[in-house]
Amino acid sequence: MQKEKLWGLARADGSWLVEPKFQQVDALKNGLARVTLNGKVGFIDRTGSFAIEPVFDKAWWFVPGFDRTSAERDGSFGVIDKSGTWTFQTHYQQIHVAINYDHPATVFGWHFRTADRWGLLDLDGHVIIGAEFDQPIQQCADGRLDAYKNKEWLYFKADGSPLQPPDGRIIDASCGAPPPYILKIGDKFRLVDADSSPVTPVLYDAIFGAGRGVKNAKLDGKWGRLGPDGRWVLEPKFDYLSAGTDLLVASIDGKRGFMRADGSWLIEPKFDAAALRRDNATAFVTRAGATGVLRLADQSWAIPPRPSVLCDVSISHVIMSEAAGKRAILSQTGETWIDVGAERVGANLDFGLVTFLRNGKWGLVDTAGQVMVEPQYDEPVYFMPRQRGVAWAKHDGRWCAIDRHGHPVPGIACVDTNPLGRDNRFACKVER
């Protein structure tokens, strides 16, 4: 509890266990509470006595069930025990406990940072993986380690040895992903098990995950499907295969159809493009330049074909239509909701205003299709959660805050770069 800007510990009846004297104090964790006194960090026990004197510049709390934590003193980072004695010290920039949060949560080592790169130590401070990664290394439930470097995930065994062989790169062994994994060697692919032992030869032109335990693989220009044992579930004879385990899109001689997992056709190939929708009961299909929404059970039209491209927009559960370079927003039943002759249009309807592009400038239209702010901005204008009716708009090279009527918001200065740092534009296609 705080009193006159200082913190203490109170009993359940409101009496003081420790009178307020700390600048900061945590709740008791693992029998100790971290406190700050006169700018230094220490730990008190349940009686309010110091178990670790406040001599550290920084210290992290003790994770329940673990009797060590990281601390900094006089520019030296290291690990202390519950008496405050150093277990080991380093000259790294930072150390903090590495926790695997799968149930039950367990400590598997120490994250450390040096030269602004992250590595991993074992519990005694020995290096498992050197500091060369962009963020702390994570442990999977099966003990594998995931590390991120230069926009690429790399995978290691629990002892820090690479999961992939020196001449190859595993591309899909993230936490939670079951083996077999995809291994790329040069411009060819194979499948390997959890220990990187071969499941298939190195001969495929491409492989990607297609669902529970199956992979789509390309061989000699044709697609097929491999099971977990590396054997063909579907022989490689298709021009195209989509993901999906119970139902998938398959193409022969340039025409798409809908195939069951056992290789039998639900609908024979006859479409120029096709994509299953989220409900797995309907699909976008295109023939002769017209796209509609087909009910798969009886092949009736949920939305009759129209001369356009249709695609789902997941953020607002609407359908986008694109024809002759113009976009419109449709309901799930095909009713036109927003059509203002825009080359591009946003699809997040939650805030009542949608950004749209017309003749090279961006404006705002409401969900009834009425233009509220004429196109005048150089970039899309998004109203987002927690912005309290404020959006950022670019005009004459500057980003300025505007309200829902397009008026400048007083008291918020314009800036040179997009404060949101995002661009939500996407391509509308039947097949992604």
Tab-separated table of C-alpha atoms in Angstrom:
chain	number	residue	atom	x	y	z
A	1	MET	CA	0.000	0.000	0.000
A	2	GLN	CA	1.110	3.559	-0.708
A	3	LYS	CA	1.122	6.401	1.770
A	4	GLU	CA	2.557	9.851	1.078
A	5	LYS	CA	4.251	8.584	-2.094
A	6	LEU	CA	6.038	5.742	-0.298
A	7	TRP	CA	5.156	2.061	-0.324
A	8	GLY	CA	4.849	-0.481	2.462
A	9	LEU	CA	3.317	-3.897	3.076
A	10	ALA	CA	-0.006	-4.190	4.867
A	11	ARG	CA	-1.575	-7.173	6.592
A	12	ALA	CA	-5.077	-8.340	5.682
A	13	ASP	CA	-6.513	-6.365	8.629
A	14	GLY	CA	-4.934	-3.161	7.331
A	15	SER	CA	-2.141	-2.928	9.908
A	16	TRP	CA	1.386	-2.363	8.663
A	17	LEU	CA	3.720	-5.306	8.275
A	18	VAL	CA	6.338	-2.874	6.945
A	19	GLU	CA	5.807	0.862	7.338
A	20	PRO	CA	5.909	2.806	4.043
A	21	LYS	CA	9.522	3.637	3.225
A	22	PHE	CA	10.115	2.217	-0.255
A	23	GLN	CA	10.026	4.026	-3.582
A	24	GLN	CA	8.723	0.792	-5.139
A	25	VAL	CA	7.618	-2.581	-3.814
A	26	ASP	CA	6.308	-5.716	-5.528
A	27	ALA	CA	3.930	-8.289	-4.132
A	28	LEU	CA	5.495	-11.266	-2.400
A	29	LYS	CA	6.593	-13.826	-4.971
A	30	ASN	CA	8.309	-17.064	-4.095
A	31	GLY	CA	8.531	-15.836	-0.490
A	32	LEU	CA	10.267	-12.530	-1.349
A	33	ALA	CA	9.173	-9.073	-2.398
A	34	ARG	CA	11.406	-6.877	-4.551
A	35	VAL	CA	11.738	-3.355	-3.138
A	36	THR	CA	13.539	-0.139	-4.027
A	37	LEU	CA	15.030	1.907	-1.197
A	38	ASN	CA	17.052	5.053	-1.848
A	39	GLY	CA	17.391	4.081	-5.493
A	40	LYS	CA	18.777	0.590	-4.790
A	41	VAL	CA	17.002	-2.751	-5.202
A	42	GLY	CA	16.774	-5.508	-2.603
A	43	PHE	CA	14.320	-8.139	-1.344
A	44	ILE	CA	12.347	-8.483	1.869
A	45	ASP	CA	10.795	-11.654	3.285
A	46	ARG	CA	7.345	-12.239	4.766
A	47	THR	CA	8.359	-10.703	8.086
A	48	GLY	CA	9.413	-7.477	6.370
A	49	SER	CA	13.107	-8.099	7.054
A	50	PHE	CA	15.705	-7.779	4.321
A	51	ALA	CA	16.595	-11.198	2.908
A	52	ILE	CA	18.787	-9.424	0.326
A	53	GLU	CA	20.112	-5.969	1.191
A	54	PRO	CA	19.260	-3.147	-1.254
A	55	VAL	CA	22.631	-2.915	-3.002
A	56	PHE	CA	21.712	-3.637	-6.608
A	57	ASP	CA	21.045	-1.148	-9.382
A	58	LYS	CA	18.556	-3.526	-10.965
A	59	ALA	CA	17.150	-6.931	-10.088
A	60	TRP	CA	14.385	-9.120	-11.444
A	61	TRP	CA	11.889	-10.966	-9.270
A	62	PHE	CA	12.315	-14.611	-8.286
A	63	VAL	CA	10.226	-16.875	-10.488
A	64	PRO	CA	8.086	-19.233	-8.359
A	65	GLY	CA	9.884	-22.530	-7.806
A	66	PHE	CA	13.262	-21.123	-8.911
A	67	ASP	CA	15.849	-19.844	-6.411
A	68	ARG	CA	17.888	-17.525	-8.664
A	69	THR	CA	17.326	-14.284	-10.503
A	70	SER	CA	19.308	-11.788	-12.548
A	71	ALA	CA	20.694	-8.539	-11.193
A	72	GLU	CA	22.948	-5.622	-12.085
A	73	ARG	CA	25.436	-3.865	-9.862
A	74	ASP	CA	28.089	-1.324	-10.835
A	75	GLY	CA	27.665	-2.111	-14.537
A	76	SER	CA	28.011	-5.884	-14.116
A	77	PHE	CA	25.112	-8.207	-14.939
A	78	GLY	CA	24.848	-11.628	-13.368
A	79	VAL	CA	22.735	-14.062	-11.396
A	80	ILE	CA	22.154	-14.070	-7.631
A	81	ASP	CA	20.615	-16.600	-5.266
A	82	LYS	CA	18.096	-15.923	-2.476
A	83	SER	CA	20.849	-14.767	-0.136
A	84	GLY	CA	22.000	-12.143	-2.632
A	85	THR	CA	25.240	-13.996	-3.397
A	86	TRP	CA	26.451	-13.945	-6.983
A	87	THR	CA	26.096	-17.317	-8.713
A	88	PHE	CA	27.976	-15.892	-11.673
A	89	GLN	CA	28.754	-12.467	-13.121
A	90	THR	CA	29.212	-11.292	-16.707
A	91	HIS	CA	29.882	-8.169	-18.732
A	92	TYR	CA	26.834	-8.624	-20.951
A	93	GLN	CA	24.413	-5.778	-21.572
A	94	GLN	CA	21.537	-7.665	-20.025
A	95	ILE	CA	20.531	-11.025	-18.548
A	96	HIS	CA	17.079	-12.242	-17.656
A	97	VAL	CA	15.530	-15.597	-16.937
A	98	ALA	CA	14.402	-17.725	-19.894
A	99	ILE	CA	11.001	-19.292	-19.277
A	100	ASN	CA	9.045	-21.833	-21.284
A	101	TYR	CA	5.432	-20.854	-20.562
A	102	ASP	CA	3.890	-24.175	-21.546
A	103	HIS	CA	2.057	-25.737	-18.609
A	104	PRO	CA	3.709	-26.058	-16.228
A	105	ALA	CA	6.015	-23.078	-16.849
A	106	THR	CA	9.691	-24.013	-16.525
A	107	VAL	CA	12.991	-22.129	-16.491
A	108	PHE	CA	15.363	-23.364	-19.209
A	109	GLY	CA	18.270	-20.923	-18.963
A	110	TRP	CA	19.145	-17.233	-19.239
A	111	HIS	CA	18.588	-14.852	-22.102
A	112	PHE	CA	21.598	-12.589	-22.530
A	113	ARG	CA	22.239	-9.580	-24.744
A	114	THR	CA	25.533	-8.202	-25.972
A	115	ALA	CA	26.214	-5.792	-28.842
A	116	ASP	CA	22.412	-5.524	-29.082
A	117	ARG	CA	22.097	-9.189	-30.085
A	118	TRP	CA	20.537	-12.025	-28.085
A	119	GLY	CA	21.876	-15.426	-27.091
A	120	LEU	CA	21.112	-18.163	-24.554
A	121	LEU	CA	22.975	-19.396	-21.450
A	122	ASP	CA	22.332	-22.586	-19.507
A	123	LEU	CA	21.343	-22.365	-15.851
A	124	ASP	CA	25.000	-22.209	-14.757
A	125	GLY	CA	25.881	-19.392	-17.157
A	126	HIS	CA	27.529	-21.372	-19.950
A	127	VAL	CA	26.754	-20.310	-23.512
A	128	ILE	CA	24.317	-22.610	-25.329
A	129	ILE	CA	23.793	-20.353	-28.347
A	130	GLY	CA	25.922	-17.276	-29.003
A	131	ALA	CA	24.520	-13.756	-29.197
A	132	GLU	CA	23.668	-13.256	-32.852
A	133	PHE	CA	19.876	-13.056	-32.918
A	134	ASP	CA	17.346	-10.239	-33.161
A	135	GLN	CA	15.245	-11.260	-30.161
A	136	PRO	CA	15.369	-13.637	-27.175
A	137	ILE	CA	15.472	-17.330	-28.079
A	138	GLN	CA	12.357	-19.324	-27.236
A	139	GLN	CA	11.978	-22.959	-26.204
A	140	CYS	CA	9.226	-25.203	-27.579
A	141	ALA	CA	7.330	-27.760	-25.500
A	142	ASP	CA	9.471	-30.563	-26.965
A	143	GLY	CA	12.732	-28.787	-26.016
A	144	ARG	CA	13.579	-27.377	-29.464
A	145	LEU	CA	14.798	-23.789	-29.602
A	146	ASP	CA	13.477	-21.122	-31.990
A	147	ALA	CA	15.685	-18.142	-32.878
A	148	TYR	CA	15.017	-15.188	-35.178
A	149	LYS	CA	17.716	-13.510	-37.283
A	150	ASN	CA	17.526	-11.249	-40.332
A	151	LYS	CA	13.793	-11.921	-40.818
A	152	GLU	CA	14.372	-15.678	-40.781
A	153	TRP	CA	13.575	-18.355	-38.179
A	154	LEU	CA	16.361	-20.786	-37.296
A	155	TYR	CA	15.881	-23.950	-35.243
A	156	PHE	CA	18.124	-25.716	-32.730
A	157	LYS	CA	18.103	-28.777	-30.510
A	158	ALA	CA	17.955	-28.293	-26.737
A	159	ASP	CA	21.767	-28.457	-26.486
A	160	GLY	CA	22.150	-25.590	-28.982
A	161	SER	CA	23.241	-27.693	-31.951
A	162	PRO	CA	21.535	-26.756	-35.242
A	163	LEU	CA	18.463	-28.782	-36.094
A	164	GLN	CA	19.183	-28.392	-39.791
A	165	PRO	CA	22.293	-29.828	-41.514
A	166	PRO	CA	25.042	-27.378	-42.598
A	167	ASP	CA	24.004	-27.480	-46.243
A	168	GLY	CA	20.286	-26.978	-45.671
A	169	ARG	CA	17.647	-24.894	-43.943
A	170	ILE	CA	14.520	-26.091	-42.162
A	171	ILE	CA	11.668	-23.718	-42.910
A	172	ASP	CA	8.673	-24.870	-40.839
A	173	ALA	CA	9.793	-26.227	-37.438
A	174	SER	CA	8.239	-23.487	-35.309
A	175	CYS	CA	6.887	-24.316	-31.843
A	176	GLY	CA	3.769	-26.441	-32.082
A	177	ALA	CA	4.515	-27.652	-35.617
A	178	PRO	CA	4.684	-31.457	-35.723
A	179	PRO	CA	7.266	-33.324	-37.816
A	180	PRO	CA	8.051	-34.080	-40.540
A	181	TYR	CA	9.640	-30.723	-41.344
A	182	ILE	CA	10.490	-29.206	-44.706
A	183	LEU	CA	14.216	-28.965	-45.413
A	184	LYS	CA	15.527	-26.878	-48.316
A	185	ILE	CA	18.902	-27.820	-49.811
A	186	GLY	CA	19.927	-25.606	-52.702
A	187	ASP	CA	16.828	-25.295	-54.865
A	188	LYS	CA	15.376	-28.699	-53.849
A	189	PHE	CA	13.315	-29.880	-50.875
A	190	ARG	CA	12.910	-32.953	-48.696
A	191	LEU	CA	11.119	-33.962	-45.488
A	192	VAL	CA	12.999	-34.756	-42.264
A	193	ASP	CA	11.913	-36.020	-38.847
A	194	ALA	CA	12.354	-34.302	-35.473
A	195	ASP	CA	16.063	-35.231	-35.416
A	196	SER	CA	16.638	-34.039	-38.999
A	197	SER	CA	16.887	-37.617	-40.264
A	198	PRO	CA	15.599	-37.989	-43.858
A	199	VAL	CA	11.984	-38.981	-44.405
A	200	THR	CA	12.114	-38.454	-48.175
A	201	PRO	CA	14.896	-38.002	-50.738
A	202	VAL	CA	16.019	-34.525	-51.832
A	203	LEU	CA	14.109	-34.324	-55.096
A	204	TYR	CA	11.076	-32.054	-54.807
A	205	ASP	CA	10.798	-28.679	-56.552
A	206	ALA	CA	8.605	-27.260	-53.761
A	207	ILE	CA	6.848	-28.409	-50.565
A	208	PHE	CA	4.400	-26.568	-48.328
A	209	GLY	CA	2.233	-27.524	-45.374
A	210	ALA	CA	-1.331	-28.306	-46.431
A	211	GLY	CA	-3.014	-29.322	-43.182
A	212	ARG	CA	-2.813	-31.791	-40.338
A	213	GLY	CA	0.185	-34.024	-41.061
A	214	VAL	CA	0.158	-33.568	-44.852
A	215	LYS	CA	2.331	-31.586	-47.267
A	216	ASN	CA	1.750	-30.596	-50.861
A	217	ALA	CA	4.827	-31.374	-52.976
A	218	LYS	CA	5.808	-30.489	-56.536
A	219	LEU	CA	7.743	-33.010	-58.617
A	220	ASP	CA	8.598	-32.619	-62.300
A	221	GLY	CA	6.139	-29.752	-62.633
A	222	LYS	CA	3.154	-31.542	-61.053
A	223	TRP	CA	1.669	-31.304	-57.560
A	224	GLY	CA	0.813	-34.182	-55.260
A	225	ARG	CA	0.347	-34.723	-51.538
A	226	LEU	CA	2.688	-36.463	-49.058
A	227	GLY	CA	1.634	-38.054	-45.784
A	228	PRO	CA	3.636	-37.929	-42.503
A	229	ASP	CA	5.624	-41.003	-43.610
A	230	GLY	CA	6.720	-39.288	-46.837
A	231	ARG	CA	4.593	-41.491	-49.086
A	232	TRP	CA	2.194	-40.142	-51.680
A	233	VAL	CA	-1.356	-39.660	-50.463
A	234	LEU	CA	-2.199	-38.087	-53.828
A	235	GLU	CA	0.059	-38.884	-56.743
A	236	PRO	CA	1.785	-35.869	-58.400
A	237	LYS	CA	-0.471	-35.266	-61.414
A	238	PHE	CA	-2.099	-31.908	-60.658
A	239	ASP	CA	-1.345	-28.439	-62.033
A	240	TYR	CA	-2.352	-26.951	-58.678
A	241	LEU	CA	-3.347	-28.122	-55.192
A	242	SER	CA	-4.657	-25.941	-52.391
A	243	ALA	CA	-4.215	-26.524	-48.678
A	244	GLY	CA	-6.973	-28.310	-46.781
A	245	THR	CA	-7.365	-31.777	-45.323
A	246	ASP	CA	-11.034	-32.711	-45.754
A	247	LEU	CA	-11.616	-30.773	-48.965
A	248	LEU	CA	-9.221	-29.060	-51.366
A	249	VAL	CA	-9.030	-27.364	-54.745
A	250	ALA	CA	-7.204	-29.355	-57.441
A	251	SER	CA	-6.452	-28.512	-61.061
A	252	ILE	CA	-6.045	-30.706	-64.138
A	253	ASP	CA	-5.424	-29.267	-67.607
A	254	GLY	CA	-5.806	-25.748	-66.243
A	255	LYS	CA	-9.300	-26.238	-64.776
A	256	ARG	CA	-10.102	-26.233	-61.051
A	257	GLY	CA	-12.378	-28.625	-59.208
A	258	PHE	CA	-13.085	-29.630	-55.610
A	259	MET	CA	-11.556	-32.867	-54.336
A	260	ARG	CA	-12.107	-34.927	-51.210
A	261	ALA	CA	-9.133	-36.025	-49.097
A	262	ASP	CA	-9.305	-39.552	-50.572
A	263	GLY	CA	-8.750	-38.197	-54.103
A	264	SER	CA	-12.352	-38.493	-55.326
A	265	TRP	CA	-13.987	-35.468	-56.944
A	266	LEU	CA	-16.794	-33.594	-55.214
A	267	ILE	CA	-16.995	-31.300	-58.272
A	268	GLU	CA	-15.087	-32.173	-61.441
A	269	PRO	CA	-12.594	-29.567	-62.732
A	270	LYS	CA	-14.401	-26.847	-64.738
A	271	PHE	CA	-13.465	-23.504	-63.152
A	272	ASP	CA	-10.734	-21.056	-64.158
A	273	ALA	CA	-10.088	-20.171	-60.500
A	274	ALA	CA	-11.485	-21.487	-57.221
A	275	ALA	CA	-10.950	-21.019	-53.491
A	276	LEU	CA	-12.653	-22.546	-50.468
A	277	ARG	CA	-14.051	-20.042	-47.991
A	278	ARG	CA	-13.737	-20.178	-44.215
A	279	ASP	CA	-16.969	-22.130	-43.729
A	280	ASN	CA	-15.716	-24.919	-46.064
A	281	ALA	CA	-19.300	-25.052	-47.351
A	282	THR	CA	-19.025	-22.330	-49.986
A	283	ALA	CA	-16.339	-21.285	-52.428
A	284	PHE	CA	-15.405	-18.478	-54.778
A	285	VAL	CA	-15.346	-19.787	-58.357
A	286	THR	CA	-14.523	-18.040	-61.633
A	287	ARG	CA	-15.560	-18.993	-65.182
A	288	ALA	CA	-15.257	-16.846	-68.319
A	289	GLY	CA	-14.273	-13.777	-66.299
A	290	ALA	CA	-17.251	-13.929	-63.913
A	291	THR	CA	-16.954	-14.835	-60.216
A	292	GLY	CA	-19.654	-16.038	-57.842
A	293	VAL	CA	-20.065	-17.847	-54.532
A	294	LEU	CA	-20.989	-21.510	-54.961
A	295	ARG	CA	-22.658	-23.733	-52.364
A	296	LEU	CA	-20.670	-26.948	-52.536
A	297	ALA	CA	-23.331	-29.315	-51.223
A	298	ASP	CA	-25.806	-28.791	-54.072
A	299	GLN	CA	-23.798	-26.561	-56.460
A	300	SER	CA	-26.345	-23.756	-56.195
A	301	TRP	CA	-25.350	-20.090	-56.183
A	302	ALA	CA	-25.134	-18.198	-52.885
A	303	ILE	CA	-24.066	-15.204	-54.993
A	304	PRO	CA	-24.588	-15.552	-58.754
A	305	PRO	CA	-21.542	-14.928	-60.968
A	306	ARG	CA	-20.766	-11.330	-61.871
A	307	PRO	CA	-18.040	-9.876	-64.110
A	308	SER	CA	-15.576	-9.192	-61.314
A	309	VAL	CA	-13.136	-10.750	-58.871
A	310	LEU	CA	-14.478	-11.537	-55.388
A	311	CYS	CA	-12.488	-12.096	-52.190
A	312	ASP	CA	-13.125	-12.343	-48.448
A	313	VAL	CA	-12.068	-9.567	-46.090
A	314	SER	CA	-11.632	-11.257	-42.727
A	315	ILE	CA	-11.402	-8.138	-40.563
A	316	SER	CA	-15.034	-7.228	-41.175
A	317	HIS	CA	-16.620	-10.400	-42.644
A	318	VAL	CA	-17.549	-8.729	-45.918
A	319	ILE	CA	-16.800	-9.532	-49.538
A	320	MET	CA	-14.783	-7.263	-51.779
A	321	SER	CA	-15.559	-7.011	-55.475
A	322	GLU	CA	-13.082	-5.750	-58.067
A	323	ALA	CA	-14.043	-5.086	-61.692
A	324	ALA	CA	-12.511	-2.837	-64.366
A	325	GLY	CA	-10.078	-1.399	-61.816
A	326	LYS	CA	-12.859	-0.387	-59.394
A	327	ARG	CA	-13.639	-1.891	-56.003
A	328	ALA	CA	-16.842	-2.203	-53.998
A	329	ILE	CA	-17.835	-3.736	-50.655
A	330	LEU	CA	-20.565	-6.386	-50.642
A	331	SER	CA	-22.462	-8.130	-47.886
A	332	GLN	CA	-22.119	-11.889	-47.411
A	333	THR	CA	-25.241	-12.323	-49.549
A	334	GLY	CA	-23.905	-10.180	-52.399
A	335	GLU	CA	-25.778	-6.959	-51.642
A	336	THR	CA	-23.748	-3.861	-52.592
A	337	TRP	CA	-22.949	-1.837	-49.492
A	338	ILE	CA	-20.260	0.610	-50.589
A	339	ASP	CA	-19.642	1.517	-54.235
A	340	VAL	CA	-18.223	5.009	-54.870
A	341	GLY	CA	-16.237	4.304	-58.029
A	342	ALA	CA	-13.039	3.815	-56.031
A	343	GLU	CA	-9.844	2.220	-57.298
A	344	ARG	CA	-9.235	0.933	-53.778
A	345	VAL	CA	-11.401	0.843	-50.675
A	346	GLY	CA	-10.838	-0.151	-47.064
A	347	ALA	CA	-12.963	-2.854	-45.523
A	348	ASN	CA	-12.939	-2.264	-41.771
A	349	LEU	CA	-16.491	-1.123	-41.078
A	350	ASP	CA	-16.207	-1.163	-37.277
A	351	PHE	CA	-15.570	2.580	-36.931
A	352	GLY	CA	-18.218	3.832	-39.342
A	353	LEU	CA	-15.778	5.372	-41.833
A	354	VAL	CA	-13.850	3.600	-44.584
A	355	THR	CA	-10.905	4.960	-46.537
A	356	PHE	CA	-11.079	4.937	-50.349
A	357	LEU	CA	-8.888	5.937	-53.299
A	358	ARG	CA	-10.251	7.837	-56.275
A	359	ASN	CA	-8.267	9.658	-58.942
A	360	GLY	CA	-5.040	9.295	-56.974
A	361	LYS	CA	-6.302	10.751	-53.680
A	362	TRP	CA	-7.774	9.194	-50.541
A	363	GLY	CA	-11.013	10.175	-48.810
A	364	LEU	CA	-13.566	8.729	-46.379
A	365	VAL	CA	-16.963	7.130	-46.978
A	366	ASP	CA	-19.445	5.992	-44.330
A	367	THR	CA	-20.956	2.514	-44.155
A	368	ALA	CA	-24.096	3.683	-45.947
A	369	GLY	CA	-21.967	4.585	-48.982
A	370	GLN	CA	-22.080	8.365	-48.499
A	371	VAL	CA	-18.793	10.221	-49.073
A	372	MET	CA	-18.016	12.097	-45.841
A	373	VAL	CA	-14.571	13.477	-46.707
A	374	GLU	CA	-13.762	14.086	-50.371
A	375	PRO	CA	-10.539	12.510	-51.684
A	376	GLN	CA	-7.647	14.874	-50.857
A	377	TYR	CA	-5.019	12.845	-48.983
A	378	ASP	CA	-1.852	11.220	-50.299
A	379	GLU	CA	-2.118	7.980	-48.287
A	380	PRO	CA	-4.928	5.805	-46.821
A	381	VAL	CA	-6.707	7.225	-43.768
A	382	TYR	CA	-7.488	4.712	-41.022
A	383	PHE	CA	-9.576	5.211	-37.893
A	384	MET	CA	-8.233	2.661	-35.429
A	385	PRO	CA	-9.158	1.398	-31.907
A	386	ARG	CA	-8.044	3.567	-28.980
A	387	GLN	CA	-7.623	6.639	-31.163
A	388	ARG	CA	-10.855	8.195	-29.873
A	389	GLY	CA	-12.146	9.360	-33.235
A	390	VAL	CA	-8.774	10.560	-34.536
A	391	ALA	CA	-7.001	9.406	-37.695
A	392	TRP	CA	-3.713	10.386	-39.312
A	393	ALA	CA	-3.828	11.772	-42.847
A	394	LYS	CA	-0.979	12.737	-45.186
A	395	HIS	CA	-1.304	16.005	-47.092
A	396	ASP	CA	1.457	18.078	-48.697
A	397	GLY	CA	4.108	15.700	-47.344
A	398	ARG	CA	3.020	15.914	-43.669
A	399	TRP	CA	0.961	13.599	-41.460
A	400	CYS	CA	-1.672	15.466	-39.451
A	401	ALA	CA	-4.395	14.323	-37.053
A	402	ILE	CA	-7.950	14.760	-38.336
A	403	ASP	CA	-11.383	14.122	-36.840
A	404	ARG	CA	-14.250	12.228	-38.454
A	405	HIS	CA	-15.220	15.283	-40.501
A	406	GLY	CA	-11.718	15.725	-41.894
A	407	HIS	CA	-10.976	18.745	-39.693
A	408	PRO	CA	-7.539	19.172	-38.063
A	409	VAL	CA	-7.434	18.151	-34.393
A	410	PRO	CA	-6.223	21.079	-32.248
A	411	GLY	CA	-3.262	20.438	-29.983
A	412	ILE	CA	-1.790	17.541	-31.992
A	413	ALA	CA	1.250	18.543	-34.026
A	414	CYS	CA	1.797	17.321	-37.582
A	415	VAL	CA	4.726	14.956	-38.160
A	416	ASP	CA	6.917	13.894	-41.084
A	417	THR	CA	6.293	10.121	-40.925
A	418	ASN	CA	3.234	7.931	-40.459
A	419	PRO	CA	2.772	7.604	-36.652
A	420	LEU	CA	0.916	4.303	-37.136
A	421	GLY	CA	3.708	2.809	-39.241
A	422	ARG	CA	1.304	0.601	-41.154
A	423	ASP	CA	-0.267	0.136	-44.555
A	424	ASN	CA	-3.157	-2.315	-44.721
A	425	ARG	CA	-3.537	-2.474	-48.507
A	426	PHE	CA	-3.904	-5.938	-50.037
A	427	ALA	CA	-4.543	-7.602	-53.382
A	428	CYS	CA	-8.024	-8.980	-54.004
A	429	LYS	CA	-7.691	-12.393	-55.652
A	430	VAL	CA	-9.821	-15.526	-55.770
A	431	GLU	CA	-6.679	-17.639	-55.237
A	432	ARG	CA	-4.107	-16.210	-52.833
